[in-house]
């Protein structure tokens, strides 16, 4: 394999069965077939496919398509990339992108019925809207500085006034930012100032006479340490479904198959069943449950086509989260390389 | 508003060490140039599986495999055996560069996809 095979011979169709195994995961009644990909460089030499890594081939095949974008939810397709790399992106998004979250809570007064430690835990889970890239990691056993710590104060007292109860609920909007030193200059725009993402998250219900008076210290950290630092609600991917129906399915049989699908994936065109909306398929396998259809309907997923969905907690937008993940992945490699160079 | 004193060492339970170039990330166990076990500190499947994948795709790599010996241990072992005169360390460096190339291209294509989307609207 001294010379790279050209892209035309990369197509490797001399054995359709092996080609199918290489590119797709098959879903059957009994379970999955070939769920694990084979990445050894010489694995598909027999069908004339060069499985080794080549940057140019990767660039030619790699595609991204945005399916939908809302500020906090992004869905996009990524094809031409293998699971280990796509999975690394997903893992980094969940557990290695830093954000700010409340870490230390100094309790001055807490007469609510929630115990101090439970209150501190609840406060920690509130997503804070602030750009974490403006801050440093707080180093262990070092003093707090304005560059690594944000302070919020929560001072709520429930009282009865003219028969009306005020402050019956301590909400996240009651958390007020207390800028230290030159922190106000870090956020010249009022809209950028640190605050909880949502103002209506209940922290605790109060009765007249009860009060909460605490000071919360936010620190920067990553989701691997505690999930409160994870910038995403969910970051997940699924593989693109491909459903092929044998042309022999026609007439009443075709109608039966169309009606079987709870997600209405199939349409009838020219008396033939076609999978018109494969993206809606949930792989429920209802269409292949009956033995006669199991032979005619082929349920598969494309091994290297990922549909990512990234739902953000609000500190960063979903788009920024993916961009950050890639930068962090590159940075991780740099750190390893640097460390290797030192050993030589 | 002034800052309170930082809690004592015993009160701080975080194990995460912020990334820096000073820490010794990798240790090499090897007595031959063409095979080596690399012991990574504070790494997991994210880098382990990705490296295993790009290394397997290198025709000069005979074998690569990784393991996490224990979930509460912050170490990851990566074993590399090479052929055709490539040293295990060079293979690892090439693997890291391949991952970086992939990530850079993904980032460019991702940003491009947004620009294309905007043009259409």
Tab-separated table of C-alpha atoms in Angstrom:
chain	number	residue	atom	x	y	z
A	1	UNK	CA	0.000	0.000	0.000
A	2	UNK	CA	2.818	2.322	-0.846
A	3	UNK	CA	0.751	4.348	-3.274
A	4	UNK	CA	-2.661	5.821	-2.555
A	5	UNK	CA	-5.392	4.360	-4.666
A	6	UNK	CA	-7.252	6.961	-6.669
A	7	UNK	CA	-10.703	8.048	-5.569
A	8	UNK	CA	-12.346	5.966	-8.313
A	9	UNK	CA	-10.845	2.729	-7.026
A	10	UNK	CA	-11.835	3.833	-3.512
A	11	UNK	CA	-15.419	3.065	-4.456
A	12	UNK	CA	-14.642	-0.652	-3.986
A	13	UNK	CA	-17.829	-2.359	-5.125
A	14	UNK	CA	-16.349	-5.709	-6.055
A	15	UNK	CA	-18.107	-7.332	-3.092
A	16	UNK	CA	-21.481	-5.697	-2.379
A	17	UNK	CA	-21.889	-7.641	0.878
A	18	UNK	CA	-18.613	-6.461	2.342
A	19	UNK	CA	-19.230	-2.941	1.030
A	20	UNK	CA	-22.572	-2.998	2.831
A	21	UNK	CA	-20.865	-4.098	6.045
A	22	UNK	CA	-18.297	-1.342	5.674
A	23	UNK	CA	-20.732	1.502	5.166
A	24	UNK	CA	-23.882	0.499	7.035
A	25	UNK	CA	-25.253	-0.865	10.276
A	26	UNK	CA	-28.158	-3.214	9.618
A	27	UNK	CA	-31.120	-3.378	11.967
A	28	UNK	CA	-32.850	-6.732	12.145
A	29	UNK	CA	-35.528	-8.272	14.323
A	30	UNK	CA	-32.937	-10.071	16.399
A	31	UNK	CA	-30.738	-7.010	16.860
A	32	UNK	CA	-27.986	-5.085	15.140
A	33	UNK	CA	-25.613	-6.469	12.551
A	34	UNK	CA	-22.077	-5.058	12.359
A	35	UNK	CA	-22.615	-2.264	14.882
A	36	UNK	CA	-18.890	-1.858	15.317
A	37	UNK	CA	-16.885	-0.387	12.493
A	38	UNK	CA	-13.548	-1.836	11.384
A	39	UNK	CA	-10.880	0.816	11.181
A	40	UNK	CA	-7.751	-1.224	10.453
A	41	UNK	CA	-6.011	0.329	7.439
A	42	UNK	CA	-5.882	-2.941	5.507
A	43	UNK	CA	-9.308	-4.259	6.467
A	44	UNK	CA	-10.923	-3.887	3.045
A	45	UNK	CA	-7.957	-4.615	0.784
A	46	UNK	CA	-9.874	-7.581	-0.656
A	47	UNK	CA	-12.530	-5.316	-2.202
A	48	UNK	CA	-9.942	-2.819	-3.396
A	49	UNK	CA	-10.753	-0.186	-0.805
A	50	UNK	CA	-7.931	1.637	0.906
A	51	UNK	CA	-9.045	2.117	4.521
A	52	UNK	CA	-6.038	4.182	5.600
A	53	UNK	CA	-6.363	7.825	6.610
A	54	UNK	CA	-5.774	10.434	3.957
A	55	UNK	CA	-6.477	14.066	4.664
A	56	UNK	CA	-7.395	14.962	1.089
A	57	UNK	CA	-9.888	12.089	0.822
A	58	UNK	CA	-11.351	13.117	4.147
A	59	UNK	CA	-11.739	16.713	2.963
A	60	UNK	CA	-13.390	15.558	-0.263
A	61	UNK	CA	-15.937	13.414	1.563
A	62	UNK	CA	-16.691	15.524	4.623
A	63	UNK	CA	-19.933	17.514	4.573
A	64	UNK	CA	-21.898	19.579	7.061
A	65	UNK	CA	-25.508	20.645	6.614
A	66	UNK	CA	-27.428	22.766	9.109
A	67	UNK	CA	-30.940	21.403	9.581
A	68	UNK	CA	-32.318	23.857	12.144
A	69	UNK	CA	-30.919	26.539	14.366
A	70	UNK	CA	-32.551	28.201	17.318
A	71	UNK	CA	-30.479	30.205	19.824
A	72	UNK	CA	-30.288	27.295	22.232
A	73	UNK	CA	-30.889	24.328	19.975
A	74	UNK	CA	-28.935	23.310	16.935
A	75	UNK	CA	-29.499	20.300	14.690
A	76	UNK	CA	-27.033	19.543	11.928
A	77	UNK	CA	-25.845	16.705	9.753
A	78	UNK	CA	-22.216	15.700	9.520
A	79	UNK	CA	-21.157	13.034	7.030
A	80	UNK	CA	-17.865	11.496	6.023
A	81	UNK	CA	-16.497	11.233	9.554
A	82	UNK	CA	-16.157	8.104	11.676
A	83	UNK	CA	-17.717	7.400	15.045
A	84	UNK	CA	-14.587	7.659	17.248
A	85	UNK	CA	-14.039	11.269	16.169
A	86	UNK	CA	-17.720	12.257	16.195
A	87	UNK	CA	-18.038	10.680	19.620
A	88	UNK	CA	-15.034	12.607	20.866
A	89	UNK	CA	-16.767	15.862	19.817
A	90	UNK	CA	-19.901	14.824	21.684
A	91	UNK	CA	-17.994	13.818	24.816
A	92	UNK	CA	-16.059	17.099	24.843
A	93	UNK	CA	-19.275	19.117	24.479
A	94	UNK	CA	-20.777	17.378	27.498
A	95	UNK	CA	-17.841	17.224	29.852
A	96	UNK	CA	-14.920	19.383	28.836
A	97	UNK	CA	-16.170	22.834	27.877
A	98	UNK	CA	-15.774	25.196	30.817
A	99	UNK	CA	-18.632	27.355	32.124
A	100	UNK	CA	-19.264	29.340	35.300
A	101	UNK	CA	-21.423	27.910	38.094
A	102	UNK	CA	-21.997	28.616	41.753
A	103	UNK	CA	-19.462	26.557	43.704
A	104	UNK	CA	-19.217	28.041	47.203
A	105	UNK	CA	-22.219	29.372	49.117
A	106	UNK	CA	-21.691	31.429	52.268
A	107	UNK	CA	-24.876	31.170	54.273
A	108	UNK	CA	-25.536	34.244	56.384
A	109	UNK	CA	-29.110	33.387	57.270
A	110	UNK	CA	-31.383	30.609	56.119
A	111	UNK	CA	-34.669	30.194	57.955
A	112	UNK	CA	-36.431	28.488	55.060
A	113	UNK	CA	-37.322	24.832	55.440
A	114	UNK	CA	-34.608	23.832	52.964
A	115	UNK	CA	-31.393	22.629	54.589
A	116	UNK	CA	-28.275	24.714	53.919
A	117	UNK	CA	-26.508	22.009	51.902
A	118	UNK	CA	-29.569	21.303	49.742
A	119	UNK	CA	-30.015	25.020	49.100
A	120	UNK	CA	-26.341	25.281	48.095
A	121	UNK	CA	-26.758	22.355	45.725
A	122	UNK	CA	-29.860	23.899	44.121
A	123	UNK	CA	-28.053	27.199	43.650
A	124	UNK	CA	-25.143	25.412	42.009
A	125	UNK	CA	-27.380	23.949	39.314
A	126	UNK	CA	-28.707	27.337	38.127
A	127	UNK	CA	-27.174	28.114	34.707
A	128	UNK	CA	-25.348	31.443	34.760
A	129	UNK	CA	-25.360	33.585	31.614
A	130	UNK	CA	-21.829	34.884	31.348
A	131	UNK	CA	-19.073	34.287	28.825
A	132	UNK	CA	-16.778	31.769	30.580
A	133	UNK	CA	-13.939	32.651	28.202
A	134	UNK	CA	-13.495	35.935	30.081
A	135	UNK	CA	-12.462	34.083	33.233
A	136	UNK	CA	-9.581	31.953	34.459
A	137	UNK	CA	-9.779	28.649	36.231
A	138	UNK	CA	-9.530	29.088	39.964
A	139	UNK	CA	-6.413	27.295	41.113
A	140	UNK	CA	-6.744	25.118	44.198
A	141	UNK	CA	-5.675	26.702	47.492
A	142	UNK	CA	-5.303	30.172	45.933
A	143	UNK	CA	-7.142	33.319	46.950
A	144	UNK	CA	-10.210	34.398	45.009
A	145	UNK	CA	-9.494	37.062	42.398
A	146	UNK	CA	-11.733	39.166	40.174
A	147	UNK	CA	-10.489	37.134	37.164
A	148	UNK	CA	-11.756	33.792	38.416
A	149	UNK	CA	-14.707	34.497	40.670
A	150	UNK	CA	-18.155	36.027	40.310
A	151	UNK	CA	-20.230	36.870	43.339
A	152	UNK	CA	-24.004	36.748	43.495
A	153	UNK	CA	-26.113	37.741	46.441
A	154	UNK	CA	-29.473	36.186	47.236
A	155	UNK	CA	-31.365	38.125	49.868
A	156	UNK	CA	-35.065	37.333	50.008
A	157	UNK	CA	-37.380	37.906	52.935
A	158	UNK	CA	-40.976	36.785	52.846
A	159	UNK	CA	-43.394	39.158	54.588
A	160	UNK	CA	-47.088	39.720	55.061
A	161	UNK	CA	-48.296	43.169	54.038
A	162	UNK	CA	-52.006	44.134	54.212
A	163	UNK	CA	-52.947	40.480	54.151
A	164	UNK	CA	-50.827	39.913	51.064
A	165	UNK	CA	-47.766	37.687	51.090
A	166	UNK	CA	-44.793	39.182	49.288
A	167	UNK	CA	-41.761	37.199	48.154
A	168	UNK	CA	-43.549	33.853	48.548
A	169	UNK	CA	-40.968	32.371	46.200
A	170	UNK	CA	-37.216	32.886	45.998
A	171	UNK	CA	-36.562	32.891	42.257
A	172	UNK	CA	-33.342	32.863	40.291
A	173	UNK	CA	-33.969	36.495	39.272
A	174	UNK	CA	-33.406	37.458	42.920
A	175	UNK	CA	-29.740	36.548	42.492
A	176	UNK	CA	-27.982	39.876	42.086
A	177	UNK	CA	-24.506	40.232	40.753
A	178	UNK	CA	-22.043	41.962	43.088
A	179	UNK	CA	-19.153	43.205	40.929
A	180	UNK	CA	-15.739	43.139	42.585
A	181	UNK	CA	-12.786	45.354	41.753
A	182	UNK	CA	-12.829	46.165	38.020
A	183	UNK	CA	-15.366	43.516	37.066
A	184	UNK	CA	-17.841	46.141	35.913
A	185	UNK	CA	-15.358	47.160	33.203
A	186	UNK	CA	-15.219	43.545	32.002
A	187	UNK	CA	-18.888	43.846	31.015
A	188	UNK	CA	-19.400	47.303	29.513
A	189	UNK	CA	-22.678	46.248	27.881
A	190	UNK	CA	-25.535	45.882	30.387
A	191	UNK	CA	-26.919	42.955	28.371
A	192	UNK	CA	-23.660	41.039	28.806
A	193	UNK	CA	-23.633	41.362	32.575
A	194	UNK	CA	-23.609	38.120	34.544
A	195	UNK	CA	-27.057	36.853	35.503
A	196	UNK	CA	-28.991	33.591	35.664
A	197	UNK	CA	-30.085	32.448	32.173
A	198	UNK	CA	-33.735	32.268	33.236
A	199	UNK	CA	-35.233	34.526	35.883
A	200	UNK	CA	-38.145	32.286	36.852
A	201	UNK	CA	-36.372	29.234	38.251
A	202	UNK	CA	-37.816	28.619	41.735
A	203	UNK	CA	-35.113	28.224	44.358
A	204	UNK	CA	-37.375	27.877	47.395
A	205	UNK	CA	-40.931	28.667	48.470
A	206	UNK	CA	-41.118	30.853	51.554
A	207	UNK	CA	-43.743	31.635	54.200
A	208	UNK	CA	-44.039	34.974	56.048
A	209	UNK	CA	-41.094	35.478	58.394
A	210	UNK	CA	-38.759	33.132	56.575
A	211	UNK	CA	-35.732	34.499	54.796
A	212	UNK	CA	-32.730	33.447	52.784
A	213	UNK	CA	-29.575	35.549	52.872
A	214	UNK	CA	-26.610	33.952	51.128
A	215	UNK	CA	-23.559	34.887	49.116
A	216	UNK	CA	-22.733	32.685	46.141
A	217	UNK	CA	-19.239	32.374	44.660
A	218	UNK	CA	-19.138	31.274	41.018
A	219	UNK	CA	-16.094	29.452	39.699
A	220	UNK	CA	-15.075	28.268	36.261
A	221	UNK	CA	-14.745	24.535	35.778
A	222	UNK	CA	-15.708	21.674	33.460
A	223	UNK	CA	-18.562	19.163	33.301
A	224	UNK	CA	-16.307	16.237	34.166
A	225	UNK	CA	-15.917	17.693	37.643
A	226	UNK	CA	-19.633	18.261	38.206
A	227	UNK	CA	-22.490	18.283	35.701
A	228	UNK	CA	-23.480	21.826	36.748
A	229	UNK	CA	-20.533	23.058	34.655
A	230	UNK	CA	-21.706	21.283	31.508
A	231	UNK	CA	-22.764	23.834	28.855
A	232	UNK	CA	-25.332	21.495	27.295
A	233	UNK	CA	-28.643	20.006	28.358
A	234	UNK	CA	-28.064	17.239	25.843
A	235	UNK	CA	-25.563	16.805	23.086
A	236	UNK	CA	-26.300	13.691	21.119
A	237	UNK	CA	-26.110	12.202	17.675
A	238	UNK	CA	-27.901	9.510	15.757
A	239	UNK	CA	-27.024	7.813	12.510
A	240	UNK	CA	-28.951	8.544	9.309
A	241	UNK	CA	-31.520	5.796	8.623
A	242	UNK	CA	-31.744	4.276	5.138
A	243	UNK	CA	-34.766	2.161	4.374
A	244	UNK	CA	-34.947	0.162	1.169
A	245	UNK	CA	-38.108	-1.657	0.118
A	246	UNK	CA	-38.016	-4.437	-2.466
A	247	UNK	CA	-39.848	-3.469	-5.707
A	248	UNK	CA	-41.916	-6.673	-5.441
A	249	UNK	CA	-44.048	-5.053	-2.715
A	250	UNK	CA	-47.044	-3.629	-4.598
A	251	UNK	CA	-50.808	-3.183	-4.357
A	252	UNK	CA	-52.475	-4.151	-1.059
A	253	UNK	CA	-49.173	-5.280	0.416
A	254	UNK	CA	-47.741	-1.827	-0.241
A	255	UNK	CA	-50.686	-0.137	1.499
A	256	UNK	CA	-50.309	-2.517	4.446
A	257	UNK	CA	-46.654	-1.596	4.813
A	258	UNK	CA	-47.366	2.141	4.611
A	259	UNK	CA	-49.977	1.836	7.357
A	260	UNK	CA	-47.701	-0.246	9.571
A	261	UNK	CA	-45.269	2.610	10.149
A	262	UNK	CA	-46.274	4.713	13.192
A	263	UNK	CA	-44.059	7.578	12.020
A	264	UNK	CA	-45.488	7.595	8.451
A	265	UNK	CA	-42.088	7.248	6.853
A	266	UNK	CA	-43.336	5.546	3.672
A	267	UNK	CA	-45.157	6.877	0.624
A	268	UNK	CA	-46.502	5.057	-2.425
A	269	UNK	CA	-45.153	6.289	-5.744
A	270	UNK	CA	-46.104	4.471	-8.982
A	271	UNK	CA	-47.430	1.523	-6.938
A	272	UNK	CA	-44.014	1.178	-5.244
A	273	UNK	CA	-43.209	1.824	-1.601
A	274	UNK	CA	-40.539	4.462	-1.061
A	275	UNK	CA	-39.130	5.754	2.212
A	276	UNK	CA	-39.955	9.421	1.711
A	277	UNK	CA	-39.033	10.702	5.186
A	278	UNK	CA	-36.164	8.524	6.475
A	279	UNK	CA	-35.184	11.166	9.051
A	280	UNK	CA	-38.459	10.541	10.910
A	281	UNK	CA	-37.661	6.849	11.340
A	282	UNK	CA	-37.108	5.875	14.985
A	283	UNK	CA	-35.994	2.317	14.167
A	284	UNK	CA	-39.031	0.877	15.960
A	285	UNK	CA	-38.809	-2.143	13.614
A	286	UNK	CA	-42.602	-2.351	13.328
A	287	UNK	CA	-42.238	-2.623	9.530
A	288	UNK	CA	-40.035	-5.725	9.699
A	289	UNK	CA	-41.848	-7.541	12.498
A	290	UNK	CA	-43.782	-9.846	10.182
A	291	UNK	CA	-41.590	-12.505	8.538
A	292	UNK	CA	-42.799	-11.662	5.007
A	293	UNK	CA	-41.776	-8.012	5.364
A	294	UNK	CA	-38.504	-8.841	7.077
A	295	UNK	CA	-37.336	-10.258	3.749
A	296	UNK	CA	-38.466	-7.294	1.645
A	297	UNK	CA	-37.719	-4.285	3.882
A	298	UNK	CA	-34.130	-3.443	4.723
A	299	UNK	CA	-33.603	-1.164	7.734
A	300	UNK	CA	-30.110	0.287	7.891
A	301	UNK	CA	-28.156	3.235	9.183
A	302	UNK	CA	-25.234	4.920	7.470
A	303	UNK	CA	-22.140	4.391	9.579
A	304	UNK	CA	-20.505	7.729	8.857
A	305	UNK	CA	-23.503	10.059	8.700
A	306	UNK	CA	-24.322	11.730	12.011
A	307	UNK	CA	-27.283	13.899	12.926
A	308	UNK	CA	-26.104	15.978	15.857
A	309	UNK	CA	-28.453	17.800	18.147
A	310	UNK	CA	-26.980	20.225	20.654
A	311	UNK	CA	-29.213	21.788	23.254
A	312	UNK	CA	-27.532	24.528	25.270
A	313	UNK	CA	-28.192	25.573	28.870
A	314	UNK	CA	-27.750	29.191	27.790
A	315	UNK	CA	-24.266	30.281	28.848
A	316	UNK	CA	-22.995	29.731	25.296
A	317	UNK	CA	-25.048	29.298	22.132
A	318	UNK	CA	-25.153	25.817	20.629
A	319	UNK	CA	-23.033	26.990	17.721
A	320	UNK	CA	-20.351	28.331	20.066
A	321	UNK	CA	-20.409	25.068	22.010
A	322	UNK	CA	-19.524	23.022	18.931
A	323	UNK	CA	-16.839	25.491	17.882
A	324	UNK	CA	-15.363	25.452	21.393
A	325	UNK	CA	-15.391	21.636	21.420
A	326	UNK	CA	-13.257	21.499	18.289
A	327	UNK	CA	-10.816	24.054	19.672
A	328	UNK	CA	-10.541	22.125	22.935
A	329	UNK	CA	-9.912	18.877	21.025
A	330	UNK	CA	-7.043	20.522	19.125
A	331	UNK	CA	-5.717	21.972	22.390
A	332	UNK	CA	-5.776	18.529	24.028
A	333	UNK	CA	-3.622	17.164	21.209
A	334	UNK	CA	-1.236	20.109	21.550
A	335	UNK	CA	-0.782	19.458	25.260
A	336	UNK	CA	0.057	15.805	24.609
A	337	UNK	CA	2.463	16.727	21.834
A	338	UNK	CA	4.182	19.331	24.006
A	339	UNK	CA	4.569	16.790	26.769
A	340	UNK	CA	5.986	14.204	24.340
A	341	UNK	CA	8.540	16.697	23.033
A	342	UNK	CA	9.719	17.346	26.570
A	343	UNK	CA	10.443	13.639	27.060
A	344	UNK	CA	12.676	13.388	24.006
B	1	UNK	CA	-17.702	44.327	47.390
B	2	UNK	CA	-14.708	42.435	48.719
B	3	UNK	CA	-13.828	38.807	48.240
B	4	UNK	CA	-13.965	36.341	51.106
B	5	UNK	CA	-10.897	34.277	51.900
B	6	UNK	CA	-10.490	31.122	49.811
B	7	UNK	CA	-11.477	27.913	51.565
B	8	UNK	CA	-8.706	25.746	52.997
B	9	UNK	CA	-7.185	22.894	51.048
B	10	UNK	CA	-9.183	20.310	52.944
B	11	UNK	CA	-12.433	22.005	51.983
B	12	UNK	CA	-11.648	21.999	48.287
B	13	UNK	CA	-12.594	18.634	46.828
B	14	UNK	CA	-12.131	19.351	43.134
B	15	UNK	CA	-9.776	16.973	41.386
B	16	UNK	CA	-9.703	18.725	38.033
B	17	UNK	CA	-6.420	20.414	37.190
B	18	UNK	CA	-6.872	23.252	34.686
B	19	UNK	CA	-5.120	22.514	31.392
B	20	UNK	CA	-1.587	23.805	31.145
B	21	UNK	CA	1.525	22.906	29.231
B	22	UNK	CA	3.526	22.390	32.429
B	23	UNK	CA	1.947	19.164	33.564
B	24	UNK	CA	3.490	15.899	32.491
B	25	UNK	CA	0.685	14.436	30.438
B	26	UNK	CA	2.401	11.366	29.014
B	27	UNK	CA	4.771	8.725	30.267
B	28	UNK	CA	6.408	6.204	27.952
B	29	UNK	CA	7.015	2.568	28.818
B	30	UNK	CA	9.130	1.047	26.090
B	31	UNK	CA	12.281	-0.971	25.544
B	32	UNK	CA	12.167	-1.023	21.746
B	33	UNK	CA	11.624	1.899	19.393
B	34	UNK	CA	8.851	0.189	17.430
B	35	UNK	CA	6.538	-0.607	20.320
B	36	UNK	CA	5.564	1.427	23.341
B	37	UNK	CA	2.872	1.883	25.930
B	38	UNK	CA	1.953	5.500	26.578
B	39	UNK	CA	0.434	6.280	29.950
B	40	UNK	CA	-1.751	9.389	29.769
B	41	UNK	CA	-2.764	11.307	32.880
B	42	UNK	CA	-6.273	12.787	33.075
B	43	UNK	CA	-7.417	11.428	29.719
B	44	UNK	CA	-10.262	9.061	28.886
B	45	UNK	CA	-12.149	7.548	25.931
B	46	UNK	CA	-12.346	10.967	24.262
B	47	UNK	CA	-8.689	11.001	23.320
B	48	UNK	CA	-8.084	7.254	23.751
B	49	UNK	CA	-10.613	6.048	21.217
B	50	UNK	CA	-9.904	8.886	18.789
B	51	UNK	CA	-6.167	8.146	18.862
B	52	UNK	CA	-6.744	4.406	18.589
B	53	UNK	CA	-8.874	5.101	15.503
B	54	UNK	CA	-6.396	7.334	13.636
B	55	UNK	CA	-3.518	5.026	14.553
B	56	UNK	CA	-5.334	1.980	13.175
B	57	UNK	CA	-5.875	3.933	9.964
B	58	UNK	CA	-2.121	4.478	9.605
B	59	UNK	CA	-0.750	1.708	7.324
B	60	UNK	CA	2.563	1.726	9.199
B	61	UNK	CA	0.901	0.896	12.504
B	62	UNK	CA	0.622	-2.825	13.188
B	63	UNK	CA	-1.390	-2.595	16.370
B	64	UNK	CA	-2.920	0.038	18.576
B	65	UNK	CA	-5.179	-0.367	21.545
B	66	UNK	CA	-6.155	1.588	24.597
B	67	UNK	CA	-7.502	0.802	28.038
B	68	UNK	CA	-8.720	2.562	31.132
B	69	UNK	CA	-7.347	0.304	33.868
B	70	UNK	CA	-9.747	1.558	36.541
B	71	UNK	CA	-12.598	4.098	36.466
B	72	UNK	CA	-11.428	5.903	39.595
B	73	UNK	CA	-7.879	6.098	38.298
B	74	UNK	CA	-7.239	9.106	36.062
B	75	UNK	CA	-4.948	7.197	33.710
B	76	UNK	CA	-5.329	5.873	30.179
B	77	UNK	CA	-2.948	3.402	28.545
B	78	UNK	CA	-2.302	3.449	24.820
B	79	UNK	CA	-0.296	0.632	23.227
B	80	UNK	CA	1.275	1.149	19.811
B	81	UNK	CA	3.243	-1.351	17.699
B	82	UNK	CA	4.593	-0.217	14.363
B	83	UNK	CA	6.288	-1.607	11.264
B	84	UNK	CA	8.315	-0.257	8.316
B	85	UNK	CA	10.798	1.566	10.529
B	86	UNK	CA	8.400	4.114	12.015
B	87	UNK	CA	8.927	4.621	15.736
B	88	UNK	CA	5.962	4.335	18.086
B	89	UNK	CA	6.436	7.922	19.227
B	90	UNK	CA	6.452	9.248	15.678
B	91	UNK	CA	3.283	7.268	15.022
B	92	UNK	CA	1.642	8.901	18.024
B	93	UNK	CA	2.730	12.371	16.873
B	94	UNK	CA	1.328	11.651	13.411
B	95	UNK	CA	-1.913	10.447	15.010
B	96	UNK	CA	-2.212	13.665	17.007
B	97	UNK	CA	-1.566	15.719	13.890
B	98	UNK	CA	-4.206	13.761	11.969
B	99	UNK	CA	-6.758	14.521	14.707
B	100	UNK	CA	-5.814	18.186	14.609
B	101	UNK	CA	-6.133	18.273	10.807
B	102	UNK	CA	-9.550	16.620	11.017
B	103	UNK	CA	-10.751	19.009	13.747
B	104	UNK	CA	-9.530	22.067	11.866
B	105	UNK	CA	-11.281	20.978	8.705
B	106	UNK	CA	-14.493	20.198	10.606
B	107	UNK	CA	-14.375	23.666	12.195
B	108	UNK	CA	-13.861	25.367	8.819
B	109	UNK	CA	-16.626	23.359	7.150
B	110	UNK	CA	-18.989	23.987	10.076
B	111	UNK	CA	-18.422	27.756	9.891
B	112	UNK	CA	-18.755	27.621	6.101
B	113	UNK	CA	-22.109	25.825	6.424
B	114	UNK	CA	-23.458	28.741	8.485
B	115	UNK	CA	-22.211	31.278	5.958
B	116	UNK	CA	-23.878	29.313	3.149
B	117	UNK	CA	-27.096	29.161	5.155
B	118	UNK	CA	-27.062	32.932	5.610
B	119	UNK	CA	-26.487	33.518	1.893
B	120	UNK	CA	-29.544	31.441	1.027
B	121	UNK	CA	-31.768	33.475	3.311
